[in-house]
Structure formats: structure tokens, C-alpha cells
PDB file of C-alpha atoms in Angstrom:
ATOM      1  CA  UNK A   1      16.326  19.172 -23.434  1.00  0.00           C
ATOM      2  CA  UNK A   2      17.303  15.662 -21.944  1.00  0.00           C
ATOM      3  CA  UNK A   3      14.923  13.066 -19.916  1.00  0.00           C
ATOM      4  CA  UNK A   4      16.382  11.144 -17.495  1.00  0.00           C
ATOM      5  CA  UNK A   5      15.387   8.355 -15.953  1.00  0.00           C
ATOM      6  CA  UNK A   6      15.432   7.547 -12.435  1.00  0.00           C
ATOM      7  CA  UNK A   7      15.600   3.485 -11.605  1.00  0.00           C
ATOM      8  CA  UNK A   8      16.304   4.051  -7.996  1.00  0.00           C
ATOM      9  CA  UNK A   9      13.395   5.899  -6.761  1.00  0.00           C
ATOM     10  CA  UNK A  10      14.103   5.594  -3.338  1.00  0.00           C
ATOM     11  CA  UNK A  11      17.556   7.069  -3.353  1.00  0.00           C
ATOM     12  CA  UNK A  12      17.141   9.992  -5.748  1.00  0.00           C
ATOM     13  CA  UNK A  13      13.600  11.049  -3.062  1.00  0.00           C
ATOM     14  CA  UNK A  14      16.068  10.884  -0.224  1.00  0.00           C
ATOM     15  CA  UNK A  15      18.008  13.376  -1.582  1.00  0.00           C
ATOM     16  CA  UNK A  16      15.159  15.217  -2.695  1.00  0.00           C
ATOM     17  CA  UNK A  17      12.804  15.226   0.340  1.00  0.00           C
ATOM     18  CA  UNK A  18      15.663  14.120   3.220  1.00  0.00           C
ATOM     19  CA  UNK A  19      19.054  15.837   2.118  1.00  0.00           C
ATOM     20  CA  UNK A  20      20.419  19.111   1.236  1.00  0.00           C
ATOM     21  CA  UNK A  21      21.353  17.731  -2.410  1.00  0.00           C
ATOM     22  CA  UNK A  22      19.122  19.942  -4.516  1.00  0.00           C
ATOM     23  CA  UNK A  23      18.467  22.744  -2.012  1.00  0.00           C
ATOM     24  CA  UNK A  24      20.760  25.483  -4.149  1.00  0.00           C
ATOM     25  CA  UNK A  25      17.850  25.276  -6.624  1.00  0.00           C
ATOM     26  CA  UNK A  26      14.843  27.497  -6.808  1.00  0.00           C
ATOM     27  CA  UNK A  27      11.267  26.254  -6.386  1.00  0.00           C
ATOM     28  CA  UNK A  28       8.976  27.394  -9.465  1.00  0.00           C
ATOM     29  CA  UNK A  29       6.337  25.184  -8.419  1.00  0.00           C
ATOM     30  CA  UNK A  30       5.425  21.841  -7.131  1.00  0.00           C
ATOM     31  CA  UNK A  31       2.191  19.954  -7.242  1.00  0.00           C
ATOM     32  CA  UNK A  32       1.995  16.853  -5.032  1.00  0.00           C
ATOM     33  CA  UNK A  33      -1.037  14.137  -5.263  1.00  0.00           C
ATOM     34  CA  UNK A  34      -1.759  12.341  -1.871  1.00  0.00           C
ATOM     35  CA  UNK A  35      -5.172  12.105  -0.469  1.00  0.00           C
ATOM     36  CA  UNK A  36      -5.261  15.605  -1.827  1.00  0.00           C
ATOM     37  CA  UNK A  37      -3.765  17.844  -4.380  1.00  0.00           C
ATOM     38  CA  UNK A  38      -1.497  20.178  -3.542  1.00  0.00           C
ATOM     39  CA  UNK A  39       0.167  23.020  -5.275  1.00  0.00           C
ATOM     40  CA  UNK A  40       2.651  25.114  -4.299  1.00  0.00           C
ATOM     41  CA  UNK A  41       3.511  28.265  -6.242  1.00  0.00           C
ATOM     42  CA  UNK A  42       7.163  28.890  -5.723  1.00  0.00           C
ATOM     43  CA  UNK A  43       6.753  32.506  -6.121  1.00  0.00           C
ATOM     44  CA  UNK A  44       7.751  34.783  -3.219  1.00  0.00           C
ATOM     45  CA  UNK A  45       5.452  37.127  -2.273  1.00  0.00           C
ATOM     46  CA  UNK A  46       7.602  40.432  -2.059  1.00  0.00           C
ATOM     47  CA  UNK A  47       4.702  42.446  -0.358  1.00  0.00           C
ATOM     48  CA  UNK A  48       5.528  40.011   2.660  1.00  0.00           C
ATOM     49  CA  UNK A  49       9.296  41.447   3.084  1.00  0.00           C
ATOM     50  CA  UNK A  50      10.210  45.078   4.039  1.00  0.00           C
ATOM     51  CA  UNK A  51      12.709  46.610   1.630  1.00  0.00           C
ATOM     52  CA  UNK A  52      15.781  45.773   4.255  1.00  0.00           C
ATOM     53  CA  UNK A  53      14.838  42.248   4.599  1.00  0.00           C
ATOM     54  CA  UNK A  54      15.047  41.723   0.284  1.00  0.00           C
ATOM     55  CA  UNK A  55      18.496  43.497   0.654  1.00  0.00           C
ATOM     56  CA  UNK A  56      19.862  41.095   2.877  1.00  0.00           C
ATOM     57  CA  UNK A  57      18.089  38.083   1.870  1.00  0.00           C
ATOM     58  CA  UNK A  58      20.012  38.956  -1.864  1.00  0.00           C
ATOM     59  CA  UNK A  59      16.154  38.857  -3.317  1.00  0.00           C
ATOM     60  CA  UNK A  60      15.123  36.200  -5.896  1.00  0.00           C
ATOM     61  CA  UNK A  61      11.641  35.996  -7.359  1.00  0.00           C
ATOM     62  CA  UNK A  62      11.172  32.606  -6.392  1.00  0.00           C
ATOM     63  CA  UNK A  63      11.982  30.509  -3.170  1.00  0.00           C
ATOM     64  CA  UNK A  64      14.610  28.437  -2.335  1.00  0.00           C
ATOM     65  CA  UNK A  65      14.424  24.686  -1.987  1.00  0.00           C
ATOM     66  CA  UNK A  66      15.727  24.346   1.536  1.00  0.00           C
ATOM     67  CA  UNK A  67      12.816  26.761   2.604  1.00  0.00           C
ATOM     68  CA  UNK A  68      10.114  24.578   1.003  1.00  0.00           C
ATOM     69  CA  UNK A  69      11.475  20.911   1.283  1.00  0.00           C
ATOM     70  CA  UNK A  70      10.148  20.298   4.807  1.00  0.00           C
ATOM     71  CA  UNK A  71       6.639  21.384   3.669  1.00  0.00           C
ATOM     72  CA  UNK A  72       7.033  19.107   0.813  1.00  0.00           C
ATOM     73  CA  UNK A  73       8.120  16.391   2.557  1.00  0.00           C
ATOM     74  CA  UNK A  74       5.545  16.664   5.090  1.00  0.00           C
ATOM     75  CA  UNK A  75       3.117  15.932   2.339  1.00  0.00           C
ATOM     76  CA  UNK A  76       4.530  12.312   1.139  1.00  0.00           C
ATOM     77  CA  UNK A  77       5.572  11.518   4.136  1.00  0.00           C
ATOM     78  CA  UNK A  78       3.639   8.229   5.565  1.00  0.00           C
ATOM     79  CA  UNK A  79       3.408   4.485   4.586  1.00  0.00           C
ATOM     80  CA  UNK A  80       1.546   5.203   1.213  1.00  0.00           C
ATOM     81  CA  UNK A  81       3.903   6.365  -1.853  1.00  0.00           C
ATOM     82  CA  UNK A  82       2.122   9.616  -3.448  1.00  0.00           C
ATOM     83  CA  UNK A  83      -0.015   8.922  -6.609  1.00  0.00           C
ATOM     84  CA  UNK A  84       1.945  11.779  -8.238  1.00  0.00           C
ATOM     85  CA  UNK A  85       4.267  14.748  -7.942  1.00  0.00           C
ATOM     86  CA  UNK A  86       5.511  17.192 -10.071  1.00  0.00           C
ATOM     87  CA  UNK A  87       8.761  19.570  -8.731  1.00  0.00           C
ATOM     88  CA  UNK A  88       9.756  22.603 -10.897  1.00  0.00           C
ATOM     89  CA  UNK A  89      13.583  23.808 -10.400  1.00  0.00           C
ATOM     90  CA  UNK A  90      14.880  26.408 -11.793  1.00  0.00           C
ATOM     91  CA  UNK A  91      18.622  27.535 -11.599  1.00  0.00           C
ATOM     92  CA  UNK A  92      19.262  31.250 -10.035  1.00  0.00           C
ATOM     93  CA  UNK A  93      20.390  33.850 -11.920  1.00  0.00           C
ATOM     94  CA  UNK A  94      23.500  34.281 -10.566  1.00  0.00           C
ATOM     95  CA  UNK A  95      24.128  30.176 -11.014  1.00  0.00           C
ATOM     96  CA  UNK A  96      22.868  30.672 -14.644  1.00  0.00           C
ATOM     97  CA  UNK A  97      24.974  33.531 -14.982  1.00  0.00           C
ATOM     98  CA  UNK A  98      27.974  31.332 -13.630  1.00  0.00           C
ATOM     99  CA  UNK A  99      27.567  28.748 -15.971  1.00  0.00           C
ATOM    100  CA  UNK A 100      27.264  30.693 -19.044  1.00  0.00           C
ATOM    101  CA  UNK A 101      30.747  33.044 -18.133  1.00  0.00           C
ATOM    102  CA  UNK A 102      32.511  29.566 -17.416  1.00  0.00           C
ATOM    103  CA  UNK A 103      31.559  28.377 -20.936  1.00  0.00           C
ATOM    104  CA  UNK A 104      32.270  31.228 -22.657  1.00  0.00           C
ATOM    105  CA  UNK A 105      29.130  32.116 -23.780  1.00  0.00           C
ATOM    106  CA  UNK A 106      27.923  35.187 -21.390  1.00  0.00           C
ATOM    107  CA  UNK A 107      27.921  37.993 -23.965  1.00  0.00           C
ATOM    108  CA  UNK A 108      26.542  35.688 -26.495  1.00  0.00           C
ATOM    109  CA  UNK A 109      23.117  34.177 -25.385  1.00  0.00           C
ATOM    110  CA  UNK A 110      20.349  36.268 -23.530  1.00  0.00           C
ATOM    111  CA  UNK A 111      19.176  33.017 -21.344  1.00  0.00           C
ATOM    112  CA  UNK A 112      15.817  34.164 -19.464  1.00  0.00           C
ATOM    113  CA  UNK A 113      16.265  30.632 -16.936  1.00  0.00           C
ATOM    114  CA  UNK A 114      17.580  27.449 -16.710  1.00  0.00           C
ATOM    115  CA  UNK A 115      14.809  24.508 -15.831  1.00  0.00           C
ATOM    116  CA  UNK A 116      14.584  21.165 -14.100  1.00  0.00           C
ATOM    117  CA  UNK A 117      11.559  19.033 -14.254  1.00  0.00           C
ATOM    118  CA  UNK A 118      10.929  16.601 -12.051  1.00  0.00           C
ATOM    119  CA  UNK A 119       7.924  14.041 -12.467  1.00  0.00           C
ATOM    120  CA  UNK A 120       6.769  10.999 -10.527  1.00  0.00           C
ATOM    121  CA  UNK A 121       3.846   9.310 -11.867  1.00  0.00           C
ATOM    122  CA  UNK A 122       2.854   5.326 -11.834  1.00  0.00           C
ATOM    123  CA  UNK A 123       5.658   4.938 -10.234  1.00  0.00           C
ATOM    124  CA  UNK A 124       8.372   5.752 -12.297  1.00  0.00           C
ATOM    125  CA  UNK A 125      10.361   9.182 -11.917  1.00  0.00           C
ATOM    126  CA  UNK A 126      11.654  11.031 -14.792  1.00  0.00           C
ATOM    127  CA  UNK A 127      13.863  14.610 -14.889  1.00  0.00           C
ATOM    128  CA  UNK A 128      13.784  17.034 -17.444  1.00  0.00           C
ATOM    129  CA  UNK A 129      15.636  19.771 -18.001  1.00  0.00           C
ATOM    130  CA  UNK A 130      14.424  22.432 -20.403  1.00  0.00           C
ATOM    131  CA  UNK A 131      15.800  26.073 -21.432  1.00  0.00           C
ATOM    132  CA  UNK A 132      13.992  29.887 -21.921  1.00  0.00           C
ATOM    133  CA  UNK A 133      15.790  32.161 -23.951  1.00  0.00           C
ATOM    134  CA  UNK A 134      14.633  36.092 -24.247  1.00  0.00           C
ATOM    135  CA  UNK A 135      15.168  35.508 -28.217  1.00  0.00           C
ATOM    136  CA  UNK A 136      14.341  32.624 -30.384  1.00  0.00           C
ATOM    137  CA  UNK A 137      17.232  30.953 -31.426  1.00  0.00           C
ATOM    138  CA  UNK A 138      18.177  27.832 -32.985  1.00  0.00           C
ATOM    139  CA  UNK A 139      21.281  27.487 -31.324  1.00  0.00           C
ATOM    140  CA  UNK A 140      21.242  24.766 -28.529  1.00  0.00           C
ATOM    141  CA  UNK A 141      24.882  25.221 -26.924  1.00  0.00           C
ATOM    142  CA  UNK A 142      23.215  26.155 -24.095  1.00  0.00           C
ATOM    143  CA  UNK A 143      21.077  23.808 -24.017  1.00  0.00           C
ATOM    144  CA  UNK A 144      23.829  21.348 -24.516  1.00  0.00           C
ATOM    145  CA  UNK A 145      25.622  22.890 -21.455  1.00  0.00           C
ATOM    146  CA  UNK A 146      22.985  22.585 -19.082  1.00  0.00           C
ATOM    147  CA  UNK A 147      22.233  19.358 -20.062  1.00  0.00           C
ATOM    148  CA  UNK A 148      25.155  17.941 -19.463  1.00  0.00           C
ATOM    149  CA  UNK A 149      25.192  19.743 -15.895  1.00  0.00           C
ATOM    150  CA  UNK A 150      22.516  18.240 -14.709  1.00  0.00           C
ATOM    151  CA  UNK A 151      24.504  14.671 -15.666  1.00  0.00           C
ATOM    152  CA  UNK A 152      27.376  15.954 -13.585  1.00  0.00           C
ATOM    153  CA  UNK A 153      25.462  16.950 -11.080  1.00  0.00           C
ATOM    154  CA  UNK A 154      23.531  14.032 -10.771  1.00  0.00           C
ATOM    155  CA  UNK A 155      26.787  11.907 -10.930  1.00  0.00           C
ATOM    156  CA  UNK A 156      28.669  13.711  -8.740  1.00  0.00           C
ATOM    157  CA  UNK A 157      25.651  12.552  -5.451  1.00  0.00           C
ATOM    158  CA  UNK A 158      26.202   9.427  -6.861  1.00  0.00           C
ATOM    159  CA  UNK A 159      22.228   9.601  -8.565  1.00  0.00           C
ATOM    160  CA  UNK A 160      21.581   6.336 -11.099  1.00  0.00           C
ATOM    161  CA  UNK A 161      19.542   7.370 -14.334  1.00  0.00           C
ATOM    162  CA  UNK A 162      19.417   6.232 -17.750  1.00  0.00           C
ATOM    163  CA  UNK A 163      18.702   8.807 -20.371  1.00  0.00           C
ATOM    164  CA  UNK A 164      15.654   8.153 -22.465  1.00  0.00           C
TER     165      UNK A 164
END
């Protein structure tokens, strides 16, 4: 688990609420403070979906980013900054999957999901990214790994932080 700080709040909710930057994630949950609280479970309702609309959608349990960002962003939007907001990404299985056969480490670690935090609060934003095995371990290579994706990732849009 790493926090990272975000000193250019601005630029790092642009490509949160404006661009396509962090739309390959999935949406656990987000709770946004404005004049109200709102939460938004980022579960997908499968009941809503006939069978042959899950096929070709390629079915995950929770929703994608891009589907949710506009509701999101309809929320902050306005001359006021929120009070708060909380964002919950998690990394798809397939992506998770990815990462762990490109680090060698697919037949070794039973990783349930792979976690980004991201919380804005008295106006400073912090990420942090956090791990859920199916089996305790002590081991963090993974943990490692993903860590240091995120820093790649956040380097590679060109995303300031400082790590805590």
C-alpha cells in the first residue's frame, strides 16, 4: 500500500471528471459531498441485463468508469469545490490478471482485486492503492507491483504527486 499525494488538484480532477485517463478502471463505489451526499454503489445490477447483453458486454461485476464519470461529474460540477469525495477503483480481472502473468507471478499468488483509493477532503487529495488476496500472506510482491503501477501510470499522464 502507497499514499500519494496530489499537489495539483486541478489537473489530476480534469483527468478524473473531464478526460478518458482513468476510464479503463472499474467503479466500486464513490461517495461525493456537495449540498448533498451522494453514493454511488458501483455494482452492476445483473437482473437489469438479459443473458445476451452480459455476453457481449464481456460481464464484470462492477461498472466501468467511462459509464459513471458524467454522473459524477455532474455532481461537482459548479463554482463551489465539493466538501468531500471519495472514488473507489478497482483494476479488472483480466487487467489484474495481465499484470500478474507479465511479472511472473500468475501461478503463484491467488489476488482476489487490485484497489485504488481516491480521497479529497479539506482540500487536499490523496490516492491509495491497496491489495485483497484470497489467502493471507505475508508476501507483498504484489503489492510492490501494483504500487509501482499506479506511479507509472500516473507518470506516464504526466500526474504530479509526492508519496507520503
Amino acid at each position: 500500500m502507497v499514499a500519494l499525494t496530489i499537489p495539483n488538484l486541478r489537473a489530476f480532477t480534469t483527468h478524473l471528471f473531464l478526460k478518458e485517463t482513468f476510464d479503463q478502471f472499474l467503479l466500486v463505489e464513490a461517495d461525493i459531498v456537495t449540498f448533498n451526499s451522494f453514493h454511488i454503489d458501483g455494482m452492476i445490477n445483473e437482473d437489469f441485463y438479459t443473458e445476451e447483453e452480459k455476453e457481449q458486454l464481456g460481464f464484470e461485476p462492477f461498472s466501468r468508469w467511462m459509464s459513471i464519470r458524467p454522473i459524477c461529474f455532474s455532481l461537482i460540477r459548479g463554482s463551489k469545490l465539493p466538501l468531500s469525495f471519495k472514488i473507489v477503483f478497482r483494476l479488472s480481472a483480466s487487467g489484474t490478471q495481465k499484470l500478474l502473468t507479465q511479472a511472473g507471478l500468475s501461478d503463484r499468488y491467488d489476488v482476489e482485486a487490485l484497489y485504488f483509493n481516491i480521497l479529497y477532503k479539506n482540500n487536499a487529495l490523496t490516492c491509495i492503492t491497496g491489495t485483497s488476496s484470497r489467502e493471507f500472506t505475508m508476501d507483498k510482491t504484489v503489492e510492490h507491483i501494483w504500487d509501482e503501477k499506479i506511479r507509472q501510470f500516473f507518470k506516464k499522464w504526466e500526474i504530479d504527486f509526492d508519496q507520503a
